mmCIF file of C-alpha atoms in Angstrom:
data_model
loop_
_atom_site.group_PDB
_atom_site.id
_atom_site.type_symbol
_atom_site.label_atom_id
_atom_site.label_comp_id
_atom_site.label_asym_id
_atom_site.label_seq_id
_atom_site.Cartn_x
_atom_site.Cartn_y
_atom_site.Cartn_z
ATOM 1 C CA UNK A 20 27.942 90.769 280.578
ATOM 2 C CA UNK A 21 24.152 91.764 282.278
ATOM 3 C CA UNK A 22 25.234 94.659 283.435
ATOM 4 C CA UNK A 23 26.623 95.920 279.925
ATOM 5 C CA UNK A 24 23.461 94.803 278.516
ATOM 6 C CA UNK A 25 21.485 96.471 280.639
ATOM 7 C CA UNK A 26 23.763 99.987 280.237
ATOM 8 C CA UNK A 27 23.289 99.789 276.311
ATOM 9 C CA UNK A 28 19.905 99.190 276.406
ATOM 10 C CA UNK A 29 18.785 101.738 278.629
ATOM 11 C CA UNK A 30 21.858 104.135 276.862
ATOM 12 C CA UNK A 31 19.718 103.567 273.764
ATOM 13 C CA UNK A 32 16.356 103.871 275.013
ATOM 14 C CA UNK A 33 17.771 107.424 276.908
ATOM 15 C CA UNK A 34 19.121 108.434 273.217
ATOM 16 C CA UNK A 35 15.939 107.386 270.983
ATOM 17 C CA UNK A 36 13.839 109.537 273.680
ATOM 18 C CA UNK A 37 15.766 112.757 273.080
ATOM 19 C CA UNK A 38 15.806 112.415 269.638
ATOM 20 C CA UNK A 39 12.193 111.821 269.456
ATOM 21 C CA UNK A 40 12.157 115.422 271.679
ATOM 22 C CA UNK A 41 14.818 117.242 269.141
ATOM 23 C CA UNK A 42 12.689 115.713 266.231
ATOM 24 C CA UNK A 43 9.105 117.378 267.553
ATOM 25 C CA UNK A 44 10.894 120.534 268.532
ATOM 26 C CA UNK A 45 12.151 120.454 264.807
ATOM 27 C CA UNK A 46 8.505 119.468 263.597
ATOM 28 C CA UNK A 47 6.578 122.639 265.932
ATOM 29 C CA UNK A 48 9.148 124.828 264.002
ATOM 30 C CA UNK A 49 8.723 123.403 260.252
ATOM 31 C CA UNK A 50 4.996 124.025 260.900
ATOM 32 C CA UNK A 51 5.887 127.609 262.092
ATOM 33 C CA UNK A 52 7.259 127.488 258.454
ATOM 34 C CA UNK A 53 4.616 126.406 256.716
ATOM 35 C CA UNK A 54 1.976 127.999 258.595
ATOM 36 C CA UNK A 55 3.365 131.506 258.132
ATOM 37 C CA UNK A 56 6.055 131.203 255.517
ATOM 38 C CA UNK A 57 6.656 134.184 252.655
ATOM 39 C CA UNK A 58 6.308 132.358 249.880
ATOM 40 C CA UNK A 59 4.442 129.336 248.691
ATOM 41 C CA UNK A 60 8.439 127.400 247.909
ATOM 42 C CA UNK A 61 8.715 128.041 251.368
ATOM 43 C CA UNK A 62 5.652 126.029 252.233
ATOM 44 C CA UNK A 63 6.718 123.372 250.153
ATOM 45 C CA UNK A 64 10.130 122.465 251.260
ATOM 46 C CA UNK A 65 8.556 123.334 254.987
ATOM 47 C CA UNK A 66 5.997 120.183 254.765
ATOM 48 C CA UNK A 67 8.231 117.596 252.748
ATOM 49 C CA UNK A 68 11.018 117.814 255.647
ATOM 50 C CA UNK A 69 7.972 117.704 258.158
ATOM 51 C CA UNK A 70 7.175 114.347 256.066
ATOM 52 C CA UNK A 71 11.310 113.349 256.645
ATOM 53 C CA UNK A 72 11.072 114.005 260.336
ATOM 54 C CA UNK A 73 8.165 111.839 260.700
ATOM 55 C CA UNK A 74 10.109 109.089 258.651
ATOM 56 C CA UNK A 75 12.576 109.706 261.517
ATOM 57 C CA UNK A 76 9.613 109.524 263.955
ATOM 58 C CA UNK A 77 8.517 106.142 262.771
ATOM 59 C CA UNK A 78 11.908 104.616 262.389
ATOM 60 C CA UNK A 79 12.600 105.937 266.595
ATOM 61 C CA UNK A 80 9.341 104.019 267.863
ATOM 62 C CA UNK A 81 10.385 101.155 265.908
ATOM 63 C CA UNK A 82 13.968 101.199 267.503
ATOM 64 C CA UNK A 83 12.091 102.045 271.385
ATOM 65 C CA UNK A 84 9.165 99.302 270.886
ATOM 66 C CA UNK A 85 11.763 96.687 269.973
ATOM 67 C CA UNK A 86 9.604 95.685 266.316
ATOM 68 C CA UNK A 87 10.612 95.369 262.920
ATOM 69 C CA UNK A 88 6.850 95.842 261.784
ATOM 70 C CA UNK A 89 7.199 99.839 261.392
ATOM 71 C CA UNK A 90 9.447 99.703 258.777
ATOM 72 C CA UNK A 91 6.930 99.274 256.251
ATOM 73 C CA UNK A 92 5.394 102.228 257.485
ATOM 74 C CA UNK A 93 8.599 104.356 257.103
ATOM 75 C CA UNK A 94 8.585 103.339 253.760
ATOM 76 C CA UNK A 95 5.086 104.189 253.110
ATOM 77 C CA UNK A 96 5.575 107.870 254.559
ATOM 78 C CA UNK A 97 8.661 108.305 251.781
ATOM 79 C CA UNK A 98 6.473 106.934 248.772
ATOM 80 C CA UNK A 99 3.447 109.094 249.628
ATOM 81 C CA UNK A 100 5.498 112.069 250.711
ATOM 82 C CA UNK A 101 7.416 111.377 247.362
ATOM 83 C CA UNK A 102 4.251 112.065 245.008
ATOM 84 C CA UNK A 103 2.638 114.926 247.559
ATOM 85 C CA UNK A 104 6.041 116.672 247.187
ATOM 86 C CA UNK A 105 5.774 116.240 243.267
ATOM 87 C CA UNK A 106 2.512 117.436 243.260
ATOM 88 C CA UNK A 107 3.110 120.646 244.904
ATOM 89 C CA UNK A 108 6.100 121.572 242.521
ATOM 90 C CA UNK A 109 3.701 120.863 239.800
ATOM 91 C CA UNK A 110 1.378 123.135 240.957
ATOM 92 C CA UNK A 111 3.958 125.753 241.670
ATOM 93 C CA UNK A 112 5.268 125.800 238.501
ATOM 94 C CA UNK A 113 2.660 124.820 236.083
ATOM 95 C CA UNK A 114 -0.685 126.280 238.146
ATOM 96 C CA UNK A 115 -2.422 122.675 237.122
ATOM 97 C CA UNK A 116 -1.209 118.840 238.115
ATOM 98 C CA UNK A 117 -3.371 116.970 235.712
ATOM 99 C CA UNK A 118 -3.198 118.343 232.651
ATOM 100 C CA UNK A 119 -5.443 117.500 229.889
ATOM 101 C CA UNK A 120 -3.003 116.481 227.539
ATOM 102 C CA UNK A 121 0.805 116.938 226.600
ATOM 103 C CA UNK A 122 2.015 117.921 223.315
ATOM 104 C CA UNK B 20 7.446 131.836 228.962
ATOM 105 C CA UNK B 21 10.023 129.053 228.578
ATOM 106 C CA UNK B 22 8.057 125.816 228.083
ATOM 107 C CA UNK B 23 8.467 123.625 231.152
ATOM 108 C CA UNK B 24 11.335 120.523 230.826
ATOM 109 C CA UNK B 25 9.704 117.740 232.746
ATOM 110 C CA UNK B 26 12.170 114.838 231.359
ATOM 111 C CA UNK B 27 13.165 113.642 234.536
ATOM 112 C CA UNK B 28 9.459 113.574 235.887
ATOM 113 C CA UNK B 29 8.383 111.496 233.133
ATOM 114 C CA UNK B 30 11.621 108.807 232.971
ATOM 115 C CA UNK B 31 11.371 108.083 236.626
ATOM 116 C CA UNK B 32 7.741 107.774 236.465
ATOM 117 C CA UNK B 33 7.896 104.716 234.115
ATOM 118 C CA UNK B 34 10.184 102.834 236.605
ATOM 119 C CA UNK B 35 8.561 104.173 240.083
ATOM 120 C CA UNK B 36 5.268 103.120 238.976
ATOM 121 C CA UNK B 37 6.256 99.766 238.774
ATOM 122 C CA UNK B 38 8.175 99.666 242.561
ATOM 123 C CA UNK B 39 4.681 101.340 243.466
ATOM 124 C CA UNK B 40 2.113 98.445 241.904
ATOM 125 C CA UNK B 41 4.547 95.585 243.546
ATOM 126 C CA UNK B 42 4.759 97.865 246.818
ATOM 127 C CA UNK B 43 1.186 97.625 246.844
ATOM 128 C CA UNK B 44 0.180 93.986 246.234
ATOM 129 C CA UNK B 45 3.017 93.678 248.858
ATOM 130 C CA UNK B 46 1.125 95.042 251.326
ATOM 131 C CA UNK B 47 -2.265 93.720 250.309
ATOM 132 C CA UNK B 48 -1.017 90.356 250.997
ATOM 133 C CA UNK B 49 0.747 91.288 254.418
ATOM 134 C CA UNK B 50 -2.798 92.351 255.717
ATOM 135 C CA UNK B 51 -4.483 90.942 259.127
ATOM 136 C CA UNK B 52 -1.343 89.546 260.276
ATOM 137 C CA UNK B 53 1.301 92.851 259.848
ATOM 138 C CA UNK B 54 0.470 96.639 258.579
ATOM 139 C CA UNK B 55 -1.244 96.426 255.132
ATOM 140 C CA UNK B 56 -4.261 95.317 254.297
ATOM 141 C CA UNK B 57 -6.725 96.300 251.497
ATOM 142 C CA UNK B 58 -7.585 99.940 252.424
ATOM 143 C CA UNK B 59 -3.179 100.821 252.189
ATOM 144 C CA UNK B 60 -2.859 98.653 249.263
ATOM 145 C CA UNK B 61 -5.928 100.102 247.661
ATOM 146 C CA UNK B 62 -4.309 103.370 248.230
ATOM 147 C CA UNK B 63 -0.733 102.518 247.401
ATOM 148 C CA UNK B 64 -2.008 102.018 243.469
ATOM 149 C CA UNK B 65 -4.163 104.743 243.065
ATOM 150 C CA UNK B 66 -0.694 106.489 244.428
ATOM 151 C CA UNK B 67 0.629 104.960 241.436
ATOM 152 C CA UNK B 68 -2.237 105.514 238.943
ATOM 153 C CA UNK B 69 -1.822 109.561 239.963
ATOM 154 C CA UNK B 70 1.695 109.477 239.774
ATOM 155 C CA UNK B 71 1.158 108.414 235.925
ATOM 156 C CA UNK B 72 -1.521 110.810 235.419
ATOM 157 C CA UNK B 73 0.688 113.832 237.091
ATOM 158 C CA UNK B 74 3.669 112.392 234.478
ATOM 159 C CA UNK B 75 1.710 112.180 231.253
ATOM 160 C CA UNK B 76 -1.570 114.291 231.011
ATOM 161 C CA UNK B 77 -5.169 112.928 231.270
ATOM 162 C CA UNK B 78 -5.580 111.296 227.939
ATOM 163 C CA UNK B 79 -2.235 109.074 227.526
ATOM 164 C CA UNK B 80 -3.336 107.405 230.308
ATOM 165 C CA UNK B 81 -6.910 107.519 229.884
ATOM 166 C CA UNK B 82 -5.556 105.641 226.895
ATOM 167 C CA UNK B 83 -3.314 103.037 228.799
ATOM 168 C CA UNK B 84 -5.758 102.221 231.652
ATOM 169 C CA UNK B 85 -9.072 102.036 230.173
ATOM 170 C CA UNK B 86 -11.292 101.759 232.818
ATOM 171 C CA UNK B 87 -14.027 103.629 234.204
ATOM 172 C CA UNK B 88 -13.048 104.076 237.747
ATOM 173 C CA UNK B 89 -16.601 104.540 239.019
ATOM 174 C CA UNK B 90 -17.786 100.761 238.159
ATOM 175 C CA UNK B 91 -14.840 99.478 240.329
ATOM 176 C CA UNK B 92 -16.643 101.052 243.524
ATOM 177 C CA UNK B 93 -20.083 98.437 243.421
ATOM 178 C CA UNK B 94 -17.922 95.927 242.151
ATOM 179 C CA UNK B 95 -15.652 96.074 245.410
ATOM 180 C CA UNK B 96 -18.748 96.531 247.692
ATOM 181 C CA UNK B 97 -20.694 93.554 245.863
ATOM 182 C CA UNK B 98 -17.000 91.105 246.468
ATOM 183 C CA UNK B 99 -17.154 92.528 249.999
ATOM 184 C CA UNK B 100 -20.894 91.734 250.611
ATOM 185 C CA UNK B 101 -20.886 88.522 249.241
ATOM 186 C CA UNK B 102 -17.655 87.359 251.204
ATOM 187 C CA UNK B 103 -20.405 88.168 254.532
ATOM 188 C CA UNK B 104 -23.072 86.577 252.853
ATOM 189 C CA UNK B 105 -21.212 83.430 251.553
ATOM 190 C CA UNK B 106 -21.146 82.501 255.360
ATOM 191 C CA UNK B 107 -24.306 81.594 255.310
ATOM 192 C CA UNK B 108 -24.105 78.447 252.809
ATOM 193 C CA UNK B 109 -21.539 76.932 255.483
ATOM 194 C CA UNK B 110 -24.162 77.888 258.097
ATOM 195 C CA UNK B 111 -21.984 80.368 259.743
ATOM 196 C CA UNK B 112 -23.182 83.592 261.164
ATOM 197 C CA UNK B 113 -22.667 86.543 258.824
ATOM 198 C CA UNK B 114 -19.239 87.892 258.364
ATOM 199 C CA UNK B 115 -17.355 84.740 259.895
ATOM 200 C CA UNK B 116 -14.138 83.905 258.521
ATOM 201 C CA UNK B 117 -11.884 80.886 258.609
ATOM 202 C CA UNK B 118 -8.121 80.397 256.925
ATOM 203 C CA UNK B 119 -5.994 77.238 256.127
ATOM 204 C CA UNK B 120 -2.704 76.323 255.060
ATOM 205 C CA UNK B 121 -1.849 75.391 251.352
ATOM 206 C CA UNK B 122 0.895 73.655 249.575
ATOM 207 C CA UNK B 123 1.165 76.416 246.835
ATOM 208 C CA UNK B 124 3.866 75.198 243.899
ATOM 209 C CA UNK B 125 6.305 78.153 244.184
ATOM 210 C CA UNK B 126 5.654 79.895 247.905
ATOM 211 C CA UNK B 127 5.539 76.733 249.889
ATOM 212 C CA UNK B 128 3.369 76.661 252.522
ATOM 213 C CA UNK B 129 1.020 79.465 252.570
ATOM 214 C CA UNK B 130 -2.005 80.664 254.724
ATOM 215 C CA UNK B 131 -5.022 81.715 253.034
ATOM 216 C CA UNK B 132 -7.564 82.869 254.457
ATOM 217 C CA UNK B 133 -11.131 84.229 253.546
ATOM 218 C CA UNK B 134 -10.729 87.387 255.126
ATOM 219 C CA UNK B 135 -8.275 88.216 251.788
ATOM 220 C CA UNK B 136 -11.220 88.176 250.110
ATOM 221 C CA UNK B 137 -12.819 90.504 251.945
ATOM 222 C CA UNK B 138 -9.591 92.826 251.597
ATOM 223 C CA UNK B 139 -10.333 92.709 247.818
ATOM 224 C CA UNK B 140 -13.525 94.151 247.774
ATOM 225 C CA UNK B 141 -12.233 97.013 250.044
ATOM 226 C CA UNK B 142 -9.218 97.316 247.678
ATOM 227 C CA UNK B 143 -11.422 97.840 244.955
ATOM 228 C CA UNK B 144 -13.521 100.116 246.423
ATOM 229 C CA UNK B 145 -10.702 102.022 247.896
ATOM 230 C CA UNK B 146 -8.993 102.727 244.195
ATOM 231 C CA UNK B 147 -12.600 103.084 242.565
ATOM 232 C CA UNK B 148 -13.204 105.960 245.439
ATOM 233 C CA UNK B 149 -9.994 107.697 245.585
ATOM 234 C CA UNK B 150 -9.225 107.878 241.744
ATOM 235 C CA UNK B 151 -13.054 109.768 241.227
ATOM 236 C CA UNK B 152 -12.378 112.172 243.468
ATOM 237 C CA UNK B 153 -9.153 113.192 242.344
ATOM 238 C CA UNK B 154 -10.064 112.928 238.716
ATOM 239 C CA UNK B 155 -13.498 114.949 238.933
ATOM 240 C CA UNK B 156 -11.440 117.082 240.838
ATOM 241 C CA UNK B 157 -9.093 117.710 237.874
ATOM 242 C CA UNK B 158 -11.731 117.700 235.136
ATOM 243 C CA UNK B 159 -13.407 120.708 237.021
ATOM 244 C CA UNK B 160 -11.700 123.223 234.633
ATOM 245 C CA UNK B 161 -13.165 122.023 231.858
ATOM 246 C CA UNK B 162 -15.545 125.208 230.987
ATOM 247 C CA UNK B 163 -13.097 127.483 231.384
ATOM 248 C CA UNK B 164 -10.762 128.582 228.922
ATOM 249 C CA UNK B 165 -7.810 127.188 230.495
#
């Protein structure tokens, strides 16, 4: 029973470690994206997945430092990247995000 | 030009800025012991407050939330200042906080401690702050014929 224990949890640590790798990997080319990308769209849909991989990012730690106190801060990440996203495709397709009024 | 359909925007607004507000006073409370505090909270619901402004233009909710956002910022600094200064009536040095536990009717036993106080000024300040800039930011076309 210790030594399957000990297998899973250093199984998981090994697999949370290489996703954290795949995941930054992932990130460097999303901000290739959004750096250098064609159209403005392209910038857009580059920097909300960045904001999903770091989601990912925070929810990995949490799993590797053994703590449930990160999950607020995955949740955080998805409410803020939530209205940034919103904001952009305002912008994109309107040119203003507060407008003055509505009719 | 086709005139813009922003339907969805608008009917998820009214229900996401509610989860947003109780998000927020959710994390005010979970300060100084867990992530939170007053500067997230503070910036959870000025999240909100911009997600109703993107939804329904400057005026409904100038409308809906009257307040002036710039007297919130010396109100928050004068809470903060005064939870430092009320230290010195116990004879404490400046700044020093204590906390005890409560009987509260519907929680049960809660902690309370001074230091929320101090989280309310910054909360304050933290929604006065971020809603000027982003609103003088979005009044700056005003001259032009936009």
């Amino acid at each position: 029973m210790e030594q399957l224990y000990n297998v899973t949890q250093s199984m998981i640590s090994a697999i949370a470690m290489l996703c954290i790798i795949i995941i930054s990997i992932s990130v460097i080319m999303l901000m290739y994206r959004a750096i250098v990308g064609p159209t403005n769209p392209d910038r857009a849909v580059a920097l909300d997945s960045i904001g999903i991989n770091l989601m990912a990012l925070a929810g990995l730690m949490a799993i590797l430092l053994v703590t449930t106190q990160l999950n607020d801060v995955v949740l955080l990440i998805g409410i803020l990247l939530f209205i940034g996203t919103i904001a952009i495709a305002k912008f994109l397709e309107k040119g203003v995000i507060i407008e003055r009024d509505i009719d | 030009m086709i005139k813009t359909n922003d339907l969805i925007l608008r009917t998820t607004t009214t229900l996401i800025a509610f989860i947003l507000f109780g998000f927020s006073v959710y994390l005010f409370f979970a300060g100084h012991n867990k992530p939170g505090g007053g500067f997230i909270g503070g910036l959870m619901t000025s999240a909100a407050i911009v997600l109703m402004y993107m939804a329904y233009g400057m005026e409904s909710v100038a409308k809906i939330i009257p307040i002036n956002f710039r007297v919130v910022i010396p109100i928050g600094l004068l809470i903060a200042v005064g939870t430092g200064v009320g230290s010195f009536i116990f004879g404490q040095p400046f700044l020093s906080q204590t906390f005890a536990y409560f009987q509260l009717p519907i929680l049960g036993k809660t902690e309370l401690a001074t230091a929320l106080l101090f989280d309310l000024g910054v909360y304050l300040t933290v929604i006065g702050v971020t809603m000027t800039i982003i609103l003088t930011i979005a009044q700056d076309r005003k001259d032009e014929t936009a």
